[in-house]
Tab-separated table of C-alpha atoms and ligand atoms in Angstrom:
chain	number	residue	atom	x	y	z
X	1	MET	CA	-20.093	7.136	-35.138
X	2	LYS	CA	-16.611	5.894	-34.677
X	3	LEU	CA	-16.340	1.861	-34.996
X	4	ILE	CA	-14.434	0.372	-32.185
X	5	LYS	CA	-12.541	-1.635	-34.166
X	6	ASP	CA	-11.279	1.695	-35.768
X	7	ASN	CA	-10.405	3.061	-32.307
X	8	LEU	CA	-8.278	0.214	-31.445
X	9	THR	CA	-6.446	0.621	-34.412
X	10	GLU	CA	-5.533	4.027	-34.246
X	11	ILE	CA	-4.662	3.606	-30.392
X	12	ARG	CA	-2.705	0.385	-31.319
X	13	GLU	CA	-0.680	2.829	-33.626
X	14	ARG	CA	-0.288	6.068	-30.997
X	15	ILE	CA	1.281	3.348	-28.752
X	16	SER	CA	3.450	1.995	-31.134
X	17	ALA	CA	4.767	5.672	-31.998
X	18	THR	CA	4.804	6.919	-28.698
X	19	ALA	CA	7.036	4.599	-27.352
X	20	GLN	CA	8.893	4.130	-30.657
X	21	LYS	CA	9.676	7.625	-29.945
X	22	CYS	CA	11.256	7.232	-27.021
X	23	GLY	CA	13.429	4.327	-27.295
X	24	ARG	CA	10.898	1.342	-26.340
X	25	ASP	CA	9.635	-1.540	-27.632
X	26	PRO	CA	6.021	-1.519	-28.054
X	27	GLN	CA	5.653	-4.533	-27.428
X	28	THR	CA	6.156	-4.211	-23.635
X	29	ILE	CA	3.491	-2.686	-22.970
X	30	THR	CA	0.014	-3.833	-22.723
X	31	LEU	CA	-3.206	-2.349	-23.818
X	32	LEU	CA	-6.132	-2.762	-21.801
X	33	ALA	CA	-9.410	-1.497	-22.432
X	34	VAL	CA	-11.440	0.016	-19.891
X	35	SER	CA	-15.287	-1.789	-20.675
X	36	LYS	CA	-17.305	-0.327	-17.814
X	37	THR	CA	-20.984	0.826	-18.578
X	38	LYS	CA	-20.144	-0.615	-21.578
X	39	PRO	CA	-22.665	-3.621	-22.910
X	40	VAL	CA	-21.502	-6.966	-23.813
X	41	SER	CA	-21.961	-6.001	-27.424
X	42	ALA	CA	-19.187	-3.295	-27.716
X	43	LEU	CA	-17.185	-5.669	-25.777
X	44	GLU	CA	-17.721	-8.300	-28.475
X	45	GLU	CA	-16.510	-5.922	-31.394
X	46	ALA	CA	-13.356	-4.959	-29.533
X	47	ILE	CA	-13.038	-8.695	-29.105
X	48	ASN	CA	-13.589	-9.164	-32.978
X	49	ALA	CA	-10.809	-6.719	-33.329
X	50	GLY	CA	-8.230	-8.576	-31.393
X	51	GLN	CA	-8.479	-7.112	-27.742
X	52	LEU	CA	-8.143	-9.420	-25.586
X	53	CYS	CA	-7.542	-7.535	-22.273
X	54	PHE	CA	-10.819	-5.983	-20.222
X	55	GLY	CA	-11.101	-3.331	-17.558
X	56	GLU	CA	-14.054	-3.151	-15.006
X	57	ASN	CA	-14.340	-1.194	-12.197
X	58	TYR	CA	-17.927	-2.036	-10.893
X	59	VAL	CA	-17.491	-5.900	-9.376
X	60	GLN	CA	-21.195	-7.228	-10.064
X	61	GLU	CA	-20.824	-5.739	-14.134
X	62	GLY	CA	-17.750	-7.009	-14.543
X	63	VAL	CA	-18.771	-10.748	-12.993
X	64	GLU	CA	-21.418	-10.240	-15.452
X	65	LYS	CA	-19.356	-9.980	-18.353
X	66	ILE	CA	-17.133	-12.546	-17.404
X	67	GLU	CA	-19.802	-15.236	-17.098
X	68	TYR	CA	-20.901	-13.878	-20.433
X	69	PHE	CA	-17.693	-14.552	-22.098
X	70	ALA	CA	-16.760	-17.542	-20.086
X	71	GLU	CA	-16.142	-19.465	-23.041
X	72	ASN	CA	-13.360	-17.596	-25.267
X	73	ASP	CA	-10.315	-18.223	-22.747
X	74	HIS	CA	-7.806	-16.457	-24.593
X	75	LEU	CA	-9.728	-12.928	-22.359
X	76	ALA	CA	-8.045	-11.692	-19.416
X	77	TRP	CA	-9.827	-9.501	-17.120
X	78	HIS	CA	-8.777	-7.053	-14.781
X	79	PHE	CA	-10.073	-5.335	-12.079
X	80	ILE	CA	-9.347	-1.603	-11.686
X	81	GLY	CA	-12.003	0.133	-9.269
X	82	PRO	CA	-12.038	0.485	-5.700
X	83	LEU	CA	-12.275	-2.268	-3.670
X	84	GLN	CA	-14.140	-2.828	-0.520
X	85	SER	CA	-13.497	-5.922	1.736
X	86	ASN	CA	-17.313	-7.217	1.386
X	87	LYS	CA	-17.411	-7.106	-2.380
X	88	SER	CA	-13.100	-9.035	-2.940
X	89	ARG	CA	-14.516	-12.646	-2.983
X	90	PRO	CA	-15.686	-11.838	-6.578
X	91	VAL	CA	-13.055	-10.609	-7.427
X	92	ALA	CA	-11.019	-13.289	-6.457
X	93	GLU	CA	-13.035	-15.927	-7.655
X	94	HIS	CA	-13.643	-14.474	-11.226
X	95	PHE	CA	-10.814	-11.710	-12.493
X	96	ASP	CA	-7.749	-12.914	-13.366
X	97	TRP	CA	-5.607	-9.340	-12.132
X	98	CYS	CA	-6.796	-6.612	-9.205
X	99	HIS	CA	-5.203	-3.188	-9.481
X	100	THR	CA	-6.739	-1.091	-6.489
X	101	VAL	CA	-4.872	-3.346	-3.346
X	102	ASP	CA	-4.035	-0.568	-1.195
X	103	ARG	CA	-3.757	-2.433	2.601
X	104	LEU	CA	-2.742	-6.007	3.549
X	105	LYS	CA	-6.580	-6.702	4.635
X	106	ILE	CA	-7.817	-6.551	1.074
X	107	ALA	CA	-5.081	-8.488	-0.147
X	108	GLN	CA	-5.546	-11.325	2.403
X	109	ARG	CA	-8.721	-11.427	2.173
X	110	LEU	CA	-8.211	-11.799	-1.794
X	111	SER	CA	-5.705	-14.315	-1.316
X	112	ASP	CA	-7.783	-16.672	0.970
X	113	GLN	CA	-10.750	-16.543	-1.212
X	114	ARG	CA	-8.322	-17.375	-4.281
X	115	PRO	CA	-10.201	-20.682	-5.864
X	116	ALA	CA	-7.588	-23.495	-5.653
X	117	ASP	CA	-7.949	-24.641	-9.136
X	118	LYS	CA	-6.736	-21.289	-10.382
X	119	ALA	CA	-3.383	-19.607	-10.870
X	120	PRO	CA	-2.413	-17.071	-8.337
X	121	LEU	CA	-4.873	-13.857	-8.665
X	122	ASN	CA	-2.498	-10.833	-9.997
X	123	VAL	CA	-2.195	-7.699	-8.247
X	124	LEU	CA	-0.975	-4.596	-8.488
X	125	ILE	CA	-0.615	-2.183	-5.161
X	126	GLN	CA	-2.559	1.628	-5.899
X	127	ILE	CA	-0.999	4.221	-5.441
X	128	ASN	CA	-2.161	7.527	-4.726
X	129	ILE	CA	0.965	9.664	-6.470
X	130	SER	CA	-0.495	13.058	-6.726
X	131	ASP	CA	-4.784	13.009	-6.010
X	132	GLU	CA	-4.748	14.598	-2.765
X	133	ASN	CA	-9.383	13.981	-3.324
X	134	SER	CA	-9.062	10.113	-3.553
X	135	LYS	CA	-8.818	8.071	-0.657
X	136	SER	CA	-7.859	5.169	-2.761
X	137	GLY	CA	-3.925	4.108	-2.684
X	138	ILE	CA	-0.922	4.662	-0.315
X	139	THR	CA	1.329	6.582	-0.195
X	140	LEU	CA	5.318	5.594	-1.881
X	141	THR	CA	6.326	5.712	1.665
X	142	GLU	CA	4.275	3.027	2.634
X	143	LEU	CA	5.070	0.864	0.099
X	144	PRO	CA	7.719	-1.258	1.124
X	145	ALA	CA	5.736	-2.621	3.910
X	146	LEU	CA	2.497	-3.358	2.371
X	147	ALA	CA	5.073	-4.909	-0.641
X	148	GLU	CA	6.842	-7.162	2.130
X	149	GLN	CA	3.388	-8.094	3.710
X	150	VAL	CA	1.811	-8.920	0.233
X	151	SER	CA	4.520	-10.591	-1.507
X	152	THR	CA	4.538	-13.358	0.960
X	153	LEU	CA	0.601	-14.285	0.755
X	154	PRO	CA	0.080	-17.839	-1.384
X	155	ASN	CA	-2.531	-17.193	-3.830
X	156	ILE	CA	-1.982	-14.109	-4.878
X	157	CYS	CA	1.155	-12.728	-7.164
X	158	LEU	CA	2.445	-9.177	-6.680
X	159	ARG	CA	3.333	-8.019	-10.620
X	160	GLY	CA	3.621	-4.467	-9.679
X	161	LEU	CA	2.059	-0.831	-8.989
X	162	MET	CA	-0.772	1.182	-10.464
X	163	ALA	CA	-1.771	4.818	-9.834
X	164	ILE	CA	-4.456	7.591	-11.304
X	165	PRO	CA	-3.161	10.930	-11.259
X	166	ALA	CA	-5.145	14.106	-10.297
X	167	PRO	CA	-6.667	15.022	-13.910
X	168	GLU	CA	-3.688	17.777	-15.958
X	169	SER	CA	-3.531	18.354	-19.123
X	170	ASP	CA	0.053	19.474	-19.462
X	171	PRO	CA	2.286	16.741	-20.530
X	172	ALA	CA	5.226	17.708	-18.633
X	173	ARG	CA	3.139	17.940	-15.404
X	174	GLN	CA	1.884	14.657	-16.603
X	175	CYS	CA	5.400	13.480	-16.440
X	176	ALA	CA	6.725	14.698	-13.574
X	177	VAL	CA	3.952	12.942	-11.571
X	178	PHE	CA	4.743	9.514	-13.839
X	179	ARG	CA	8.682	9.573	-13.377
X	180	GLN	CA	7.701	9.090	-9.638
X	181	MET	CA	5.862	5.918	-10.022
X	182	GLU	CA	8.614	4.909	-12.685
X	183	THR	CA	11.254	5.429	-9.579
X	184	ALA	CA	9.146	3.181	-7.662
X	185	PHE	CA	8.660	0.470	-10.068
X	186	HIS	CA	12.394	0.158	-10.326
X	187	GLU	CA	13.323	-0.216	-6.520
X	188	LEU	CA	10.332	-2.494	-6.204
X	189	GLN	CA	11.688	-4.721	-9.652
X	190	ALA	CA	15.060	-4.660	-8.211
X	191	LEU	CA	13.658	-6.618	-4.836
X	192	TYR	CA	11.517	-9.081	-6.418
X	193	PRO	CA	11.541	-10.230	-9.620
X	194	GLN	CA	8.563	-11.224	-10.820
X	195	ILE	CA	7.682	-7.604	-10.820
X	196	ASP	CA	6.950	-6.077	-14.221
X	197	THR	CA	3.647	-4.056	-14.794
X	198	LEU	CA	3.095	-0.459	-14.139
X	199	SER	CA	-0.542	0.412	-14.554
X	200	MET	CA	-0.714	3.810	-15.730
X	201	GLY	CA	-2.392	6.659	-18.572
X	202	MET	CA	-5.502	7.019	-19.442
X	203	THR	CA	-6.783	8.641	-22.326
X	204	ASP	CA	-5.500	12.349	-21.469
X	205	ASP	CA	-2.817	11.181	-20.589
X	206	MET	CA	-1.350	7.931	-22.052
X	207	ASP	CA	1.655	9.659	-24.269
X	208	ALA	CA	3.127	10.716	-21.149
X	209	ALA	CA	2.724	7.668	-19.338
X	210	ILE	CA	4.785	5.754	-22.509
X	211	THR	CA	6.974	7.621	-21.890
X	212	CYS	CA	7.568	7.545	-18.217
X	213	GLY	CA	7.939	3.754	-18.093
X	214	SER	CA	4.175	2.485	-17.974
X	215	THR	CA	3.520	-1.424	-19.185
X	216	MET	CA	-0.290	-1.199	-18.848
X	217	VAL	CA	-2.225	1.503	-19.957
X	218	ARG	CA	-6.018	1.206	-19.379
X	219	ILE	CA	-7.999	3.169	-22.261
X	220	GLY	CA	-11.641	3.740	-22.331
X	221	THR	CA	-13.366	6.507	-23.893
X	222	ALA	CA	-10.721	6.828	-26.888
X	223	ILE	CA	-12.261	2.822	-27.699
X	224	PHE	CA	-15.431	2.827	-26.577
X	225	GLY	CA	-16.708	6.808	-27.018
X	226	ALA	CA	-17.852	8.470	-23.672
X	227	ARG	CA	-19.534	6.925	-20.946
X	228	ASN	CA	-23.133	7.914	-19.701
X	229	TYR	CA	-23.513	6.754	-16.235
X	230	SER	CA	-26.995	7.603	-15.973
X	231	VAL	CA	-27.947	4.666	-18.098
X	232	SER	CA	-25.890	1.955	-16.751
L	1	PLP	C1	-12.267	4.682	-16.155
L	1	PLP	C2	-11.139	4.105	-15.891
L	1	PLP	C3	-10.169	4.807	-16.951
L	1	PLP	C4	-10.164	4.616	-18.538
L	1	PLP	O1	-10.174	6.241	-18.615
L	1	PLP	P1	-10.715	6.589	-19.840
L	1	PLP	O2	-10.655	8.045	-19.571
L	1	PLP	O3	-12.130	6.648	-20.584
L	1	PLP	O4	-9.467	6.204	-20.654
L	1	PLP	C5	-8.616	3.765	-16.808
L	1	PLP	N1	-8.770	3.225	-15.604
L	1	PLP	C6	-9.652	3.677	-14.610
L	1	PLP	C7	-8.948	2.989	-12.959
L	1	PLP	C8	-10.704	3.870	-14.615
L	1	PLP	O5	-11.167	3.762	-13.323
């Protein structure tokens, strides 16, 4: 099995190469290590290799890992899974980011529940850009109204957009979808100066996402290997 450290080196090199190919500064792209279902020993290996940002999909599992690594205040924790309102409190209390805001009620709860001694929770609005089977995310038509409402809430900070496109193996078609996100992102940036994050790109579509302006790629499999859901 390949070492996590070596996988991270490879991914960082791939991000740099792809960014340079399209004239982007690699420093403007954050690598989020998606560690769902992986044990703390795997995260430890990644941390020892210099990885600081982690993405988790399940509230309970994520909170346990955040508590395990509580002494290390260099780490940033991103909640990237579907969020039900009744699970918003632990996300507001423990995470630094939430990528999956797709309705006002969730945003309001996150703002109300964010502890006063913490910086505002960074949030992204999730767009359902191409996956007709997914119930998560709003359409681009709904974005202006939700962004306006979310941006007025006191204890969360709207930083940008996130999308999980339907699986697609053709890079040109991956790009066609990502370009729609890029356009919406730039339109939002023109309205809200604090918008700086476009979260898109996973193991199988990372290169297209970077070509189309992603500022944060969410990579699991290429760093930690395949996930085994039956034992988690
Ligand atoms: C699991 C997951 C990822 C990582 O996917 P890989 O294909 O393993 O890189 C990224 N984003 C979200 C929202 C996920 O749930």
